[in-house]
Every structure is written in C-alpha cells, then in structure tokens.
mmCIF file of C-alpha atoms in Angstrom:
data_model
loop_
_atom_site.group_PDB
_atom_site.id
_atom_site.type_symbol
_atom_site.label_atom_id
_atom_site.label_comp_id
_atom_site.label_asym_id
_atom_site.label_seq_id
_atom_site.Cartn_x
_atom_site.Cartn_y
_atom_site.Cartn_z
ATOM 1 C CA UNK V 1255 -27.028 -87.349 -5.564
ATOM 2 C CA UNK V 1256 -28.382 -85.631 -8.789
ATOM 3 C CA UNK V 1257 -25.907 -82.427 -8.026
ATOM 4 C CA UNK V 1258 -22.999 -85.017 -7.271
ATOM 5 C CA UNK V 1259 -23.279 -86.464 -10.840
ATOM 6 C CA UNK V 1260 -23.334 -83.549 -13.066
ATOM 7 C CA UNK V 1261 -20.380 -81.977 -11.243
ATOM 8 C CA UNK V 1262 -18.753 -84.870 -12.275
ATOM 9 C CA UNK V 1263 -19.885 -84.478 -15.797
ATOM 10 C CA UNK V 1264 -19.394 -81.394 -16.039
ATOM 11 C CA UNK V 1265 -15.027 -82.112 -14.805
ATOM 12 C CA UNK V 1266 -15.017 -85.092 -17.354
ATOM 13 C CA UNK V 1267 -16.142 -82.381 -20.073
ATOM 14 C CA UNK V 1268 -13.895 -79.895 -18.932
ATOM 15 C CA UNK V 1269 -11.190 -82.431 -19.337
ATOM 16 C CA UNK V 1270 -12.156 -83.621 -22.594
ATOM 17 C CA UNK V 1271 -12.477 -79.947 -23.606
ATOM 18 C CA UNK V 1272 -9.065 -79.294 -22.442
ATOM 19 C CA UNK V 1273 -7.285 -82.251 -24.120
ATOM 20 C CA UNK V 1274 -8.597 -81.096 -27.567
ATOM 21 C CA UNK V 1275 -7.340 -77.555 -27.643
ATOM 22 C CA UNK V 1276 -4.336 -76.931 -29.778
ATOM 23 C CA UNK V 1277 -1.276 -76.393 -27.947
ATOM 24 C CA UNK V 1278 0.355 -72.307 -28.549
ATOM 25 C CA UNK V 1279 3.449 -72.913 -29.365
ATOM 26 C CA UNK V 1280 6.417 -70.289 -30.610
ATOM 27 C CA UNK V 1281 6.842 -70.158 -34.406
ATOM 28 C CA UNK V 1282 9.582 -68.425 -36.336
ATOM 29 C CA UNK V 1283 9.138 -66.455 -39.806
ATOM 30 C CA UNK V 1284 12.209 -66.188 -41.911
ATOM 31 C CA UNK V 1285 11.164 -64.279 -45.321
ATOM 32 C CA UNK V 1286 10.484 -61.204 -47.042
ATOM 33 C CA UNK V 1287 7.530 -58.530 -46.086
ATOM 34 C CA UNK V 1288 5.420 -59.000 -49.015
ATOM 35 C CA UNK V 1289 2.293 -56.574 -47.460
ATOM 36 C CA UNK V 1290 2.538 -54.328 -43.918
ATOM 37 C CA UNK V 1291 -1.233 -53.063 -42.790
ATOM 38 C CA UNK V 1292 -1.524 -51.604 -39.518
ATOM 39 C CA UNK V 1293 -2.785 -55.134 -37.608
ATOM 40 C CA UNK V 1294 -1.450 -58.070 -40.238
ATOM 41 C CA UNK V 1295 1.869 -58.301 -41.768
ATOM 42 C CA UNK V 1296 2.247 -60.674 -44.851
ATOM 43 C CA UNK V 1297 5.786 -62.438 -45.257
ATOM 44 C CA UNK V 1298 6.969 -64.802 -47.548
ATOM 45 C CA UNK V 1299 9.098 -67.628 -47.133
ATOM 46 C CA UNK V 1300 11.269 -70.025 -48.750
ATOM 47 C CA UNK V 1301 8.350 -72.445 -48.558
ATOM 48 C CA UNK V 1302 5.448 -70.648 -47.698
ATOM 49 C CA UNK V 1303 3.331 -66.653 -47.322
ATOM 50 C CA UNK V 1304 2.181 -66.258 -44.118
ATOM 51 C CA UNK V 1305 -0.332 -63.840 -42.802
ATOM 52 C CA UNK V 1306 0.783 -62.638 -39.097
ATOM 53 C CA UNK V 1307 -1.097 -60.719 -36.971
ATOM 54 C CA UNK V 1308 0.298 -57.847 -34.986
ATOM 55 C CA UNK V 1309 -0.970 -55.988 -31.807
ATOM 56 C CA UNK V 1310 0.210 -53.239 -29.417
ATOM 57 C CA UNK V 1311 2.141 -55.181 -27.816
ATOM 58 C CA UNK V 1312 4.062 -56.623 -30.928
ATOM 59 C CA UNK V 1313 7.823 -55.066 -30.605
ATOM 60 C CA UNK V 1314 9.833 -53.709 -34.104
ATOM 61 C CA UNK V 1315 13.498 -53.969 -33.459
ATOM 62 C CA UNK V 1316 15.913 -52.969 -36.024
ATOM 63 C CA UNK V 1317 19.769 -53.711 -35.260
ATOM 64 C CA UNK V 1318 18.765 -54.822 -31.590
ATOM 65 C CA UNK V 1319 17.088 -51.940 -30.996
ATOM 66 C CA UNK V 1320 13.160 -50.853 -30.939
ATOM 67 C CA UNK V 1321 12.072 -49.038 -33.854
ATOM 68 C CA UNK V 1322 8.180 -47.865 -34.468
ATOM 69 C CA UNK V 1323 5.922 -50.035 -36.472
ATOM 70 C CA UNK V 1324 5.250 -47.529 -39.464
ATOM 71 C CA UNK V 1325 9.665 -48.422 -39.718
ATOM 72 C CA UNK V 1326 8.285 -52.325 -41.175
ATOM 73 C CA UNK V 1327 7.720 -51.375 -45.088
ATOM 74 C CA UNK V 1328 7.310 -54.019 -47.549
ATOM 75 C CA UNK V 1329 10.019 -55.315 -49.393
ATOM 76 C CA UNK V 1330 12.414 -55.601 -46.524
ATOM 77 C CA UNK V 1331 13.787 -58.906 -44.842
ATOM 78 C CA UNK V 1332 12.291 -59.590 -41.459
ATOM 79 C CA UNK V 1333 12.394 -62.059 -38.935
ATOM 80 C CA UNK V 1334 9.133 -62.200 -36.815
ATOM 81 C CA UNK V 1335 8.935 -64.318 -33.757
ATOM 82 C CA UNK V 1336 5.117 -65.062 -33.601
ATOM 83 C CA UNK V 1337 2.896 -67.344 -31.062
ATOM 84 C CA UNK V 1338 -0.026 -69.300 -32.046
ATOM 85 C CA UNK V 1339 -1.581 -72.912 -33.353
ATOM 86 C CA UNK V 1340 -0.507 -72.822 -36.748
ATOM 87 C CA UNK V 1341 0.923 -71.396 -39.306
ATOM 88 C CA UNK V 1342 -2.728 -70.269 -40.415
ATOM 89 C CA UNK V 1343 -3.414 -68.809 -36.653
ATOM 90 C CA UNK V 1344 0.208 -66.511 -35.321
ATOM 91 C CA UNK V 1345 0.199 -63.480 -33.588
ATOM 92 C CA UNK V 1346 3.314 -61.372 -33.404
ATOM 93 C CA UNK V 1347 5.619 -61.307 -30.752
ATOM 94 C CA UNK V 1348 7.967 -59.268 -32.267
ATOM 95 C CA UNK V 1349 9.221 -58.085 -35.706
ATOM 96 C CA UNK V 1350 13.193 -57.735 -36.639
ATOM 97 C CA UNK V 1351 14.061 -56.251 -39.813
ATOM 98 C CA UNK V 1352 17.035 -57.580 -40.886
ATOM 99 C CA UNK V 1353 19.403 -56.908 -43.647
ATOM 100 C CA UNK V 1354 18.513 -58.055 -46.559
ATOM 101 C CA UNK V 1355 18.332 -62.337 -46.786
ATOM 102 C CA UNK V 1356 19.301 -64.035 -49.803
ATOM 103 C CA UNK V 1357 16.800 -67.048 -49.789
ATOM 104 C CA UNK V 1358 18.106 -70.276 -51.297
ATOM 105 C CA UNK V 1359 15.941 -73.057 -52.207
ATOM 106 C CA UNK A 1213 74.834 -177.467 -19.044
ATOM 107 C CA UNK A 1214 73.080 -174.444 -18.246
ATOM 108 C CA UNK A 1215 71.680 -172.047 -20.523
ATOM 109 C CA UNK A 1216 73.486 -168.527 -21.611
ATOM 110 C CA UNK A 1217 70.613 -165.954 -19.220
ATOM 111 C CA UNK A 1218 71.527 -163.301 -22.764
ATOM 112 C CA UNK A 1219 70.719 -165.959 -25.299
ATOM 113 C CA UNK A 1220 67.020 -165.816 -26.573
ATOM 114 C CA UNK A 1221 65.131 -169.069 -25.768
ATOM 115 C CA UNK A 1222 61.767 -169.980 -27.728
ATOM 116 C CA UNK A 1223 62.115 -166.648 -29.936
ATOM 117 C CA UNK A 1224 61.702 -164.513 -26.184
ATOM 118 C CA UNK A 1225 64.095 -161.083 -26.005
ATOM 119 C CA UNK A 1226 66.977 -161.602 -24.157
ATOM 120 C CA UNK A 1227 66.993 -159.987 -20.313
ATOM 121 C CA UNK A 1228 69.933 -157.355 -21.718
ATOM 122 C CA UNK A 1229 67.643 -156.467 -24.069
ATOM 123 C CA UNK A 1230 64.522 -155.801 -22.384
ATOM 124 C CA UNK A 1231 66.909 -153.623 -19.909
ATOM 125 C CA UNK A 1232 68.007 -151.722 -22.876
ATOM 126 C CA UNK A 1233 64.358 -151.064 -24.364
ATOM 127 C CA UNK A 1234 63.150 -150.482 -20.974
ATOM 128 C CA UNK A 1235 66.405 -147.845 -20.034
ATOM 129 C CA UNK A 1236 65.477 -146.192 -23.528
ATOM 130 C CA UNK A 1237 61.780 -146.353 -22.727
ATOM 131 C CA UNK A 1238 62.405 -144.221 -19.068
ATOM 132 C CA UNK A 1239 64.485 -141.992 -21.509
ATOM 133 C CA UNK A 1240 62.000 -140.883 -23.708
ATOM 134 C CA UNK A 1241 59.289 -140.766 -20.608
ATOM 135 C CA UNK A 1242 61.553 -138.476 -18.956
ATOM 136 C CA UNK A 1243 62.516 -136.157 -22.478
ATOM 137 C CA UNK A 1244 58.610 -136.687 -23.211
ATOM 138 C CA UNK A 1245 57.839 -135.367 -19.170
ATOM 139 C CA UNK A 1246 60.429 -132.585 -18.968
ATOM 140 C CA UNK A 1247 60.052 -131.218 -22.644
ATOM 141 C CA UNK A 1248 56.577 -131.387 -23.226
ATOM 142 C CA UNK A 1249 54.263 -132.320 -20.036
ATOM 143 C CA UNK A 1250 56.109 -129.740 -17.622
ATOM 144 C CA UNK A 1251 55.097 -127.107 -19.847
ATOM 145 C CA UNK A 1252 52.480 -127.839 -20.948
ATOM 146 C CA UNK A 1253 50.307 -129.532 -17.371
ATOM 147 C CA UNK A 1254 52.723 -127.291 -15.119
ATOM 148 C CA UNK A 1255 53.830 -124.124 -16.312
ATOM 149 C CA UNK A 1256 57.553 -125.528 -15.634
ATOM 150 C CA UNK A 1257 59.988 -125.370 -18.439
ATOM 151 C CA UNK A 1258 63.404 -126.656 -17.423
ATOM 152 C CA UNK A 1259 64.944 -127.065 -21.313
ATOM 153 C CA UNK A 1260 63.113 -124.400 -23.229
ATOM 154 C CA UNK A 1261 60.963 -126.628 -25.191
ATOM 155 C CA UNK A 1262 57.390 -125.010 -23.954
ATOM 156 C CA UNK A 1263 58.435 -121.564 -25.334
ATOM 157 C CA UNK A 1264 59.980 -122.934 -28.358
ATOM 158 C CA UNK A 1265 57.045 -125.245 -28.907
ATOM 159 C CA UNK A 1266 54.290 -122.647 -27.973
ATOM 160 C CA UNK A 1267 52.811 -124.769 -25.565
ATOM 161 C CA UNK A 1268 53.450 -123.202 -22.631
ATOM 162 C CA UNK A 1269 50.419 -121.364 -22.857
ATOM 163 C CA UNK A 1270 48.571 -124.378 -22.553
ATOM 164 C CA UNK A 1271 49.133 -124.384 -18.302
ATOM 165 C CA UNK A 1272 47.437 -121.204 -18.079
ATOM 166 C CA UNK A 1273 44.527 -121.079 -15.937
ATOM 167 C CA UNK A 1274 41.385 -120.845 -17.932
ATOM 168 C CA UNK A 1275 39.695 -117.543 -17.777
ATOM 169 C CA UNK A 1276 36.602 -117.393 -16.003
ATOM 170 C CA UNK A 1277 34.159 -114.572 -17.630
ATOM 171 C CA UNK A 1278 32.353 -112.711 -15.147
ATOM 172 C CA UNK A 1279 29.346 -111.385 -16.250
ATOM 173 C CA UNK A 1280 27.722 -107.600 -16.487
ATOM 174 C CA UNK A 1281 26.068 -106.868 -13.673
ATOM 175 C CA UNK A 1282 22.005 -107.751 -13.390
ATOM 176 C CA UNK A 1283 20.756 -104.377 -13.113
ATOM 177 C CA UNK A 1284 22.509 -102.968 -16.021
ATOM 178 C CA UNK A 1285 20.474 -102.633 -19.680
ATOM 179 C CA UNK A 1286 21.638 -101.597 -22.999
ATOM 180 C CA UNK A 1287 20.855 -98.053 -21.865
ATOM 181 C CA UNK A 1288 20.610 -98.104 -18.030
ATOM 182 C CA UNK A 1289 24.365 -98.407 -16.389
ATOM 183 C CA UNK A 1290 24.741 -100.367 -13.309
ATOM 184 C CA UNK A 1291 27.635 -98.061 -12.096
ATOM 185 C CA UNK A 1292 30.443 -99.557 -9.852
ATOM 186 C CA UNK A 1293 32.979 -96.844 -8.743
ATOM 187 C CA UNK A 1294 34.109 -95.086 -11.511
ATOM 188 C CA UNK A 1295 32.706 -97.325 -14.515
ATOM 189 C CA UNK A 1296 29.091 -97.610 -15.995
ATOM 190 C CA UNK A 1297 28.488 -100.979 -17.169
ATOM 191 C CA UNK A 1298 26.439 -101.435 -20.042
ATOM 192 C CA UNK A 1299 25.015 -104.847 -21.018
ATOM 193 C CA UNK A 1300 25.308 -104.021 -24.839
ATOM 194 C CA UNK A 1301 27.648 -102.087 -27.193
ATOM 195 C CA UNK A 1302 27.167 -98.322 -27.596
ATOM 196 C CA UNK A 1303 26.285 -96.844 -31.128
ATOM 197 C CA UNK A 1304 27.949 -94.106 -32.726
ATOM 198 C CA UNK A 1305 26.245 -90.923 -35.090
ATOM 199 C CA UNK A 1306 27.075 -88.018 -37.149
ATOM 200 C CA UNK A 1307 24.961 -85.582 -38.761
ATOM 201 C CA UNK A 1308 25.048 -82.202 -40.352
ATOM 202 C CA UNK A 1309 22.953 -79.137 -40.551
ATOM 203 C CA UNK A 1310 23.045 -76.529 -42.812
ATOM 204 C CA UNK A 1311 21.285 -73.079 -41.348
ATOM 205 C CA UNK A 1312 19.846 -70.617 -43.538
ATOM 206 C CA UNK A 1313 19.990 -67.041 -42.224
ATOM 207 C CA UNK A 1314 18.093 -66.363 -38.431
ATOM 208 C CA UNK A 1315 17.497 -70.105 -38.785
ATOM 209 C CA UNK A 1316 18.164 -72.540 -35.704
ATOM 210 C CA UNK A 1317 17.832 -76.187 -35.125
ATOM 211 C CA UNK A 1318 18.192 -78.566 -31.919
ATOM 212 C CA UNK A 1319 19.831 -82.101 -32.131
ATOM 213 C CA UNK A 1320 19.004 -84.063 -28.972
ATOM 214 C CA UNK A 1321 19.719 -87.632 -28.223
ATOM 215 C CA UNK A 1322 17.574 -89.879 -25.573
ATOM 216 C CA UNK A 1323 19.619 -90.992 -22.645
ATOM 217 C CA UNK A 1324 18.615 -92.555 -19.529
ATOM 218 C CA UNK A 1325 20.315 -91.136 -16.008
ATOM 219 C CA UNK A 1326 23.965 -91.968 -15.678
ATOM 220 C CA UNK A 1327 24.259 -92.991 -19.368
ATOM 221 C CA UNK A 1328 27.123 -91.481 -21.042
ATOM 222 C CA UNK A 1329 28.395 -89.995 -24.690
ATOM 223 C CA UNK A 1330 31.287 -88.443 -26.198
ATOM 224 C CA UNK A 1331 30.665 -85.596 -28.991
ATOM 225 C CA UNK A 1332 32.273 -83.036 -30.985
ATOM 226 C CA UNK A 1333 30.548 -80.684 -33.148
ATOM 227 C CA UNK A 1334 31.685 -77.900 -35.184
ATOM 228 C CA UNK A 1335 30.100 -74.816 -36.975
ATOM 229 C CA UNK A 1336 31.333 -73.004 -40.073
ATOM 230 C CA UNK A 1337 30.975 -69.801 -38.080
ATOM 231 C CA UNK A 1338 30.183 -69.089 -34.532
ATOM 232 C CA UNK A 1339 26.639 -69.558 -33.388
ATOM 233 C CA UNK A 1340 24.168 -69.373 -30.743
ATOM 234 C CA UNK A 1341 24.508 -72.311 -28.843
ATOM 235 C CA UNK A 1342 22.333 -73.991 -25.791
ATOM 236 C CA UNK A 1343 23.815 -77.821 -24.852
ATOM 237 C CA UNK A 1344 20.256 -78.965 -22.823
ATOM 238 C CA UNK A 1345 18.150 -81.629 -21.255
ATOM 239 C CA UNK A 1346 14.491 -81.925 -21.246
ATOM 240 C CA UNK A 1347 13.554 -84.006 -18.405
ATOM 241 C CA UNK A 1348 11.183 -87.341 -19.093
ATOM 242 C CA UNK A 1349 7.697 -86.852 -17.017
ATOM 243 C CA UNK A 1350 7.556 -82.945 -16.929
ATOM 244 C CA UNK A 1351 5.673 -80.483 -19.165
ATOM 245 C CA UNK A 1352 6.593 -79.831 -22.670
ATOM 246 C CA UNK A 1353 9.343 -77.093 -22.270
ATOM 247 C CA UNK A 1354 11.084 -78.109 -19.422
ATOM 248 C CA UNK A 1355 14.378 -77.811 -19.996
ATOM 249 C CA UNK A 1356 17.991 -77.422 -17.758
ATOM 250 C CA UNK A 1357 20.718 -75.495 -19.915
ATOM 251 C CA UNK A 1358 24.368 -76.975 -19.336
ATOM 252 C CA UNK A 1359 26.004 -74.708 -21.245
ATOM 253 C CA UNK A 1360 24.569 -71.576 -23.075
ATOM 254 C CA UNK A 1361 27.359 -69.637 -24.648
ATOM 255 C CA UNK A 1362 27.755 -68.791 -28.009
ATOM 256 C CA UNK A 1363 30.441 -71.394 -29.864
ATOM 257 C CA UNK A 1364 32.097 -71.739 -32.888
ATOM 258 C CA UNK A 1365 32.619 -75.758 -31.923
ATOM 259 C CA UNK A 1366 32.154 -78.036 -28.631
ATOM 260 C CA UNK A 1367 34.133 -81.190 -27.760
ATOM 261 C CA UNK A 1368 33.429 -83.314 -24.925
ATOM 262 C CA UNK A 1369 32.114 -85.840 -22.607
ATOM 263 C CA UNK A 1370 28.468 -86.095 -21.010
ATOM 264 C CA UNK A 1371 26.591 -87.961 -18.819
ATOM 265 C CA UNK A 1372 23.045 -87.422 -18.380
ATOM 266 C CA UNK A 1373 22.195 -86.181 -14.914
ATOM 267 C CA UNK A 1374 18.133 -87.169 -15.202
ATOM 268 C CA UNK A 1375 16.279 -89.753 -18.080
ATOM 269 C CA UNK A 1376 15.262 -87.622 -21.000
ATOM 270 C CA UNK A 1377 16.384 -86.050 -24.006
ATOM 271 C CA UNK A 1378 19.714 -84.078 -24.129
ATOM 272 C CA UNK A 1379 21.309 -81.825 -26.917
ATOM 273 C CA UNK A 1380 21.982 -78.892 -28.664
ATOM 274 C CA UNK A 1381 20.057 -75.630 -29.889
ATOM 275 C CA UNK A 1382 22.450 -74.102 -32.192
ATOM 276 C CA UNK A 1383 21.156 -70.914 -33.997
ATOM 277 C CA UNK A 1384 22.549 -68.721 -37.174
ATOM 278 C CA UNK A 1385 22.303 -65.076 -36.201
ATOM 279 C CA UNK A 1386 23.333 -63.744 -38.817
ATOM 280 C CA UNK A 1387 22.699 -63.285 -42.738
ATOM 281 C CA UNK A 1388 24.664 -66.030 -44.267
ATOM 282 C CA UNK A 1389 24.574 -69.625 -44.270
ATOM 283 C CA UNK A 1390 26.262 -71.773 -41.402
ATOM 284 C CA UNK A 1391 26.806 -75.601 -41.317
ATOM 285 C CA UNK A 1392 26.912 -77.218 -38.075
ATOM 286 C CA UNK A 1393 28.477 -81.039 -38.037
ATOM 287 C CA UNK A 1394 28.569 -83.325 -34.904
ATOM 288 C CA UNK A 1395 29.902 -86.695 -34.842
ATOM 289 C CA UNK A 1396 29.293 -88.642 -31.246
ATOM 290 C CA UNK A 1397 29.472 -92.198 -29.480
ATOM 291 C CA UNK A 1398 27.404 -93.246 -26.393
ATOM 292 C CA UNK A 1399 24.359 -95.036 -24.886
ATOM 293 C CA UNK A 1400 21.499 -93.258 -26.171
ATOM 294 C CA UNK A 1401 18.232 -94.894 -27.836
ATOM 295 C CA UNK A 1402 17.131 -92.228 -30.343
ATOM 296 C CA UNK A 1403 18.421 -89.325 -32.146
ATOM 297 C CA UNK A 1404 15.855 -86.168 -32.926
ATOM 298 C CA UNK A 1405 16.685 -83.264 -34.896
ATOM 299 C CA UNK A 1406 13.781 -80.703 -33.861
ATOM 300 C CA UNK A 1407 13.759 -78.335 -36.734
ATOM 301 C CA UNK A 1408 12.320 -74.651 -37.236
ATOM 302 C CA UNK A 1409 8.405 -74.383 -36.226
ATOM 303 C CA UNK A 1410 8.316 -77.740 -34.332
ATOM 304 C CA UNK A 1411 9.177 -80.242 -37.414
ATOM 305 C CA UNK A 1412 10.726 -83.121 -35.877
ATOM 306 C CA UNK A 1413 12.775 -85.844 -37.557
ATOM 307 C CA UNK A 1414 13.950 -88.971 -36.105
ATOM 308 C CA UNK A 1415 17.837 -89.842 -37.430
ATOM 309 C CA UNK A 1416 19.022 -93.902 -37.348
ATOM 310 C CA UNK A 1417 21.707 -94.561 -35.637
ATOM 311 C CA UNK A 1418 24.780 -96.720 -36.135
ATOM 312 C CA UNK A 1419 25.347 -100.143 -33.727
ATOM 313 C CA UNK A 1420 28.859 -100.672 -33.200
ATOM 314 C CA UNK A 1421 28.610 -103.351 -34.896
ATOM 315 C CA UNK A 1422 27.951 -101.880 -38.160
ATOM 316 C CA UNK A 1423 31.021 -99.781 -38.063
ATOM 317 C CA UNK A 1424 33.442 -102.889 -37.404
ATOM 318 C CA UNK A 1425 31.916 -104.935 -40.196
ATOM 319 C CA UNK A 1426 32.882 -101.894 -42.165
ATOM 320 C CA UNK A 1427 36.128 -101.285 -41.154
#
C-alpha cells in the first residue's frame, strides 16, 4: 500500500515537473556579428545583442553552401537559425552569412 | 284619380330615380371590382388599371421566410448540397506586412471545418510562401501545407478541411525589404499574425456590417 502511494507521487511530480519546463522552440537572428569566439557568437539586432552559442554540430553556409566556422568574422551580416528557451538561452543551428543587411529602424 | 308612380309623394325619391342611382351604383361596383379589386384580391387585370395603379403587386402571395438551418452557427456551416449555411454574416480583413531582410511572418485565421473564405494577397517581390493549417487538439507544430511554392501573389477560395487555424508563412529571402498585403472575406473567428521568434498579435476584424454602414 505504502509502495502504491509514492509511485503515485512520484508520476504527479513528474507531471508537475514536466508542465513547468520551458518549451525549445526555433528562434531566428537577423543582425550583424558584433564578436565570433570559437563556442559563442555575439549578433546584434535591430532591437536587441544576442549571445548564441555554437557547437560541432552548428552548420556555416555562405551562398547556400557550407563554409568552415573560422569563415564567420565579425562585422559581417548573418542570419543564424538557433534553438532554445529564450533569447537569453539559444544554441546554434546554423549560421548564414549573408550579404551585407541594411537595418532600418 | 290615381297617383303619377314617378311623382315623389311625402318628399320619398321617385321609383325612376332610385333605378337610376341604383343602375349608377352597380356601375361604379363593377368599375370599382374590375379596376381595382381584380388586381388587387386576384391578380386579374382586365383594363390595365392594377399596373397603372401599382397595385397589382398587392395579390402576390406573401413570402414565407424559411429559416437557416438548426445546426448551423456563425462559424459552423450546416452544408446542404453545394451551399454552407451560416446563421450570421461573414466579416471581411486586410492587413499588411512589411519584411525586413531574411525576415518571415505567418497570418492565420481560425476557421471551423467546412467554413469558407475568399483571399488575395500580394507581395512586392516574390517570396517564400507556405498556405497551412494547424489542426485544433494536436501538439504545437502540427501543421498540413496546402500549398508550399514560392509566390509573388495568391488569389483564391478556401475551405477549411479540419477546425483550427489556417494561413500563410510568407518569408523575405533576400536582402531588401518586401511588403506583403492580403485582403479576405469569410467565416473565421480570429485573425493572428505570428511574427519572428514566436510574437503573436491578435488583428480585429471587420463585421459586415461595419463595411455597409460605411459604404
């Protein structure tokens, strides 16, 4: 009887646990590279800097096509398809430098 | 002696006058039945008069109304054959979008199954384009593609094949600035404009109403 009721604590805390975690969700980055370092990639926005964090499994395309990672340089317009919670918590998918975007305001 | 039958006694009309008011009397019965009561009771109109008068109308049959069908709501058709019946006028919308280079945007509109709307859109320059529904009762993300080609505009009719949200991803890929404009009419309940990063913005739409009052 004991063992039947904290199984079912511990599925109502499981579910309660489960509710509360953020949702991942797919996040675009429209801006300038402001700062490249080997893991984190800084970009800034029309509204915003963002700090996005890259892996080995983050893909650099230039012009549709893969490029390495030292080819990301600050200064140049990039468009970075990142995954995470927020914009405080995004891990790169995958990096496009772009041609150079005129931001308007 | 006896008395003249046409001469009035004790101030009474004479019997060749009573025969003249009654003859004129039948006369203006009949003009009064053939001119005006034939048309107008009968639909019959031997001299003319109904259609001159405008009173033929009047021997029309009164219109019965019949009413919308039960099941149908403002949203939900009751369909018979090849119409949808609606118990409530349809509201029109029209918005515009202006995309920023790489940017995107998604414009749905809530429809229930079998409701229906007409739509045009147009874009300044072609774009990536996704017309879509997102089922009601299935996990975020969900989606059935219509039509995924890129467009430059899109004209046309729709009606929803499941209850849920239906509309269009439309995406700038390239370095200058597009505007996208859509202008529709139809039986949907709420208009959402899902921007970059998950912002969402709920538009108001226009009753029919509104737009005859302003016309």
């Amino acid at each position: 009887m004991r063992r039947r009721t904290w199984s079912y604590w511990m599925v109502a805390m499981f579910l309660v646990t489960a509710a509360q975690l953020p949702a991942h969700e797919n996040f675009r980055i429209i801006g300038t590279a402001t700062k490249v370092q080997a893991t984190q990639v800084d970009v800034k926005t029309k509204d915003r800097s963002v700090a996005v964090r890259m892996d080995k499994q983050t893909k650099f395309l230039r012009d549709g096509k893969k490029v390495a990672a030292g080819e990301l340089k600050a200064g140049q317009s990039v468009v970075v398809e990142a995954y995470g919670d927020s914009f405080e918590d995004l891990l790169a998918i995958e990096v496009r430098i772009v041609p150079p975007i005129r931001q308007s305001k | 002696m006896t008395p003249d039958i046409d001469t009035p006694t004790n101030g009474l009309p004479s019997r060749r006058k009573l025969a003249l008011t009654t003859a004129g009397a039948l006369a203006a019965a009949l003009v009064i039945v053939f001119a005006l009561v034939l048309p107008a009771e009968y639909g019959r109109d031997p001299l003319g008069t109904g259609r001159l008068l405008g009173i033929a109308a009047l021997s029309a049959p009164p219109v019965q109304a019949v009413e919308t069908p039960r099941d149908a709501t403002l949203y939900k058709p009751s369909q018979l054959g090849p119409i949808g019946y609606h118990a409530g006028a349809y509201k029109v919308d029209s918005a515009q979008f202006t995309l920023g280079p790489y940017e995107y945007v998604e414009y749905k509109y809530r429809l229930e199954q079998g409701a229906a709307m007409l739509y045009s859109w147009s874009a300044s320059a072609p774009v990536k384009h996704d017309f879509h529904g997102e089922p009601d009762g299935k996990p975020a993300g969900t989606a059935e593609s219509f039509d995924k080609n890129d467009r430059r505009d899109g004209h046309g009719t729709f009606t929803a094949p499941f209850s849920g949200i239906h509309g269009w991803y439309w995406e700038n890929t390239g370095g200058e600035s597009v505007t996208v404009a859509i202008s529709s009419a139809g039986y949907y309940s709420d208009a959402i404009e899902i921007g970059m990063n998950h912002a969402r913005r709920r538009h108001v739409l226009t009753p029919l109403a509104t737009v005859r009052s302003a016309q």
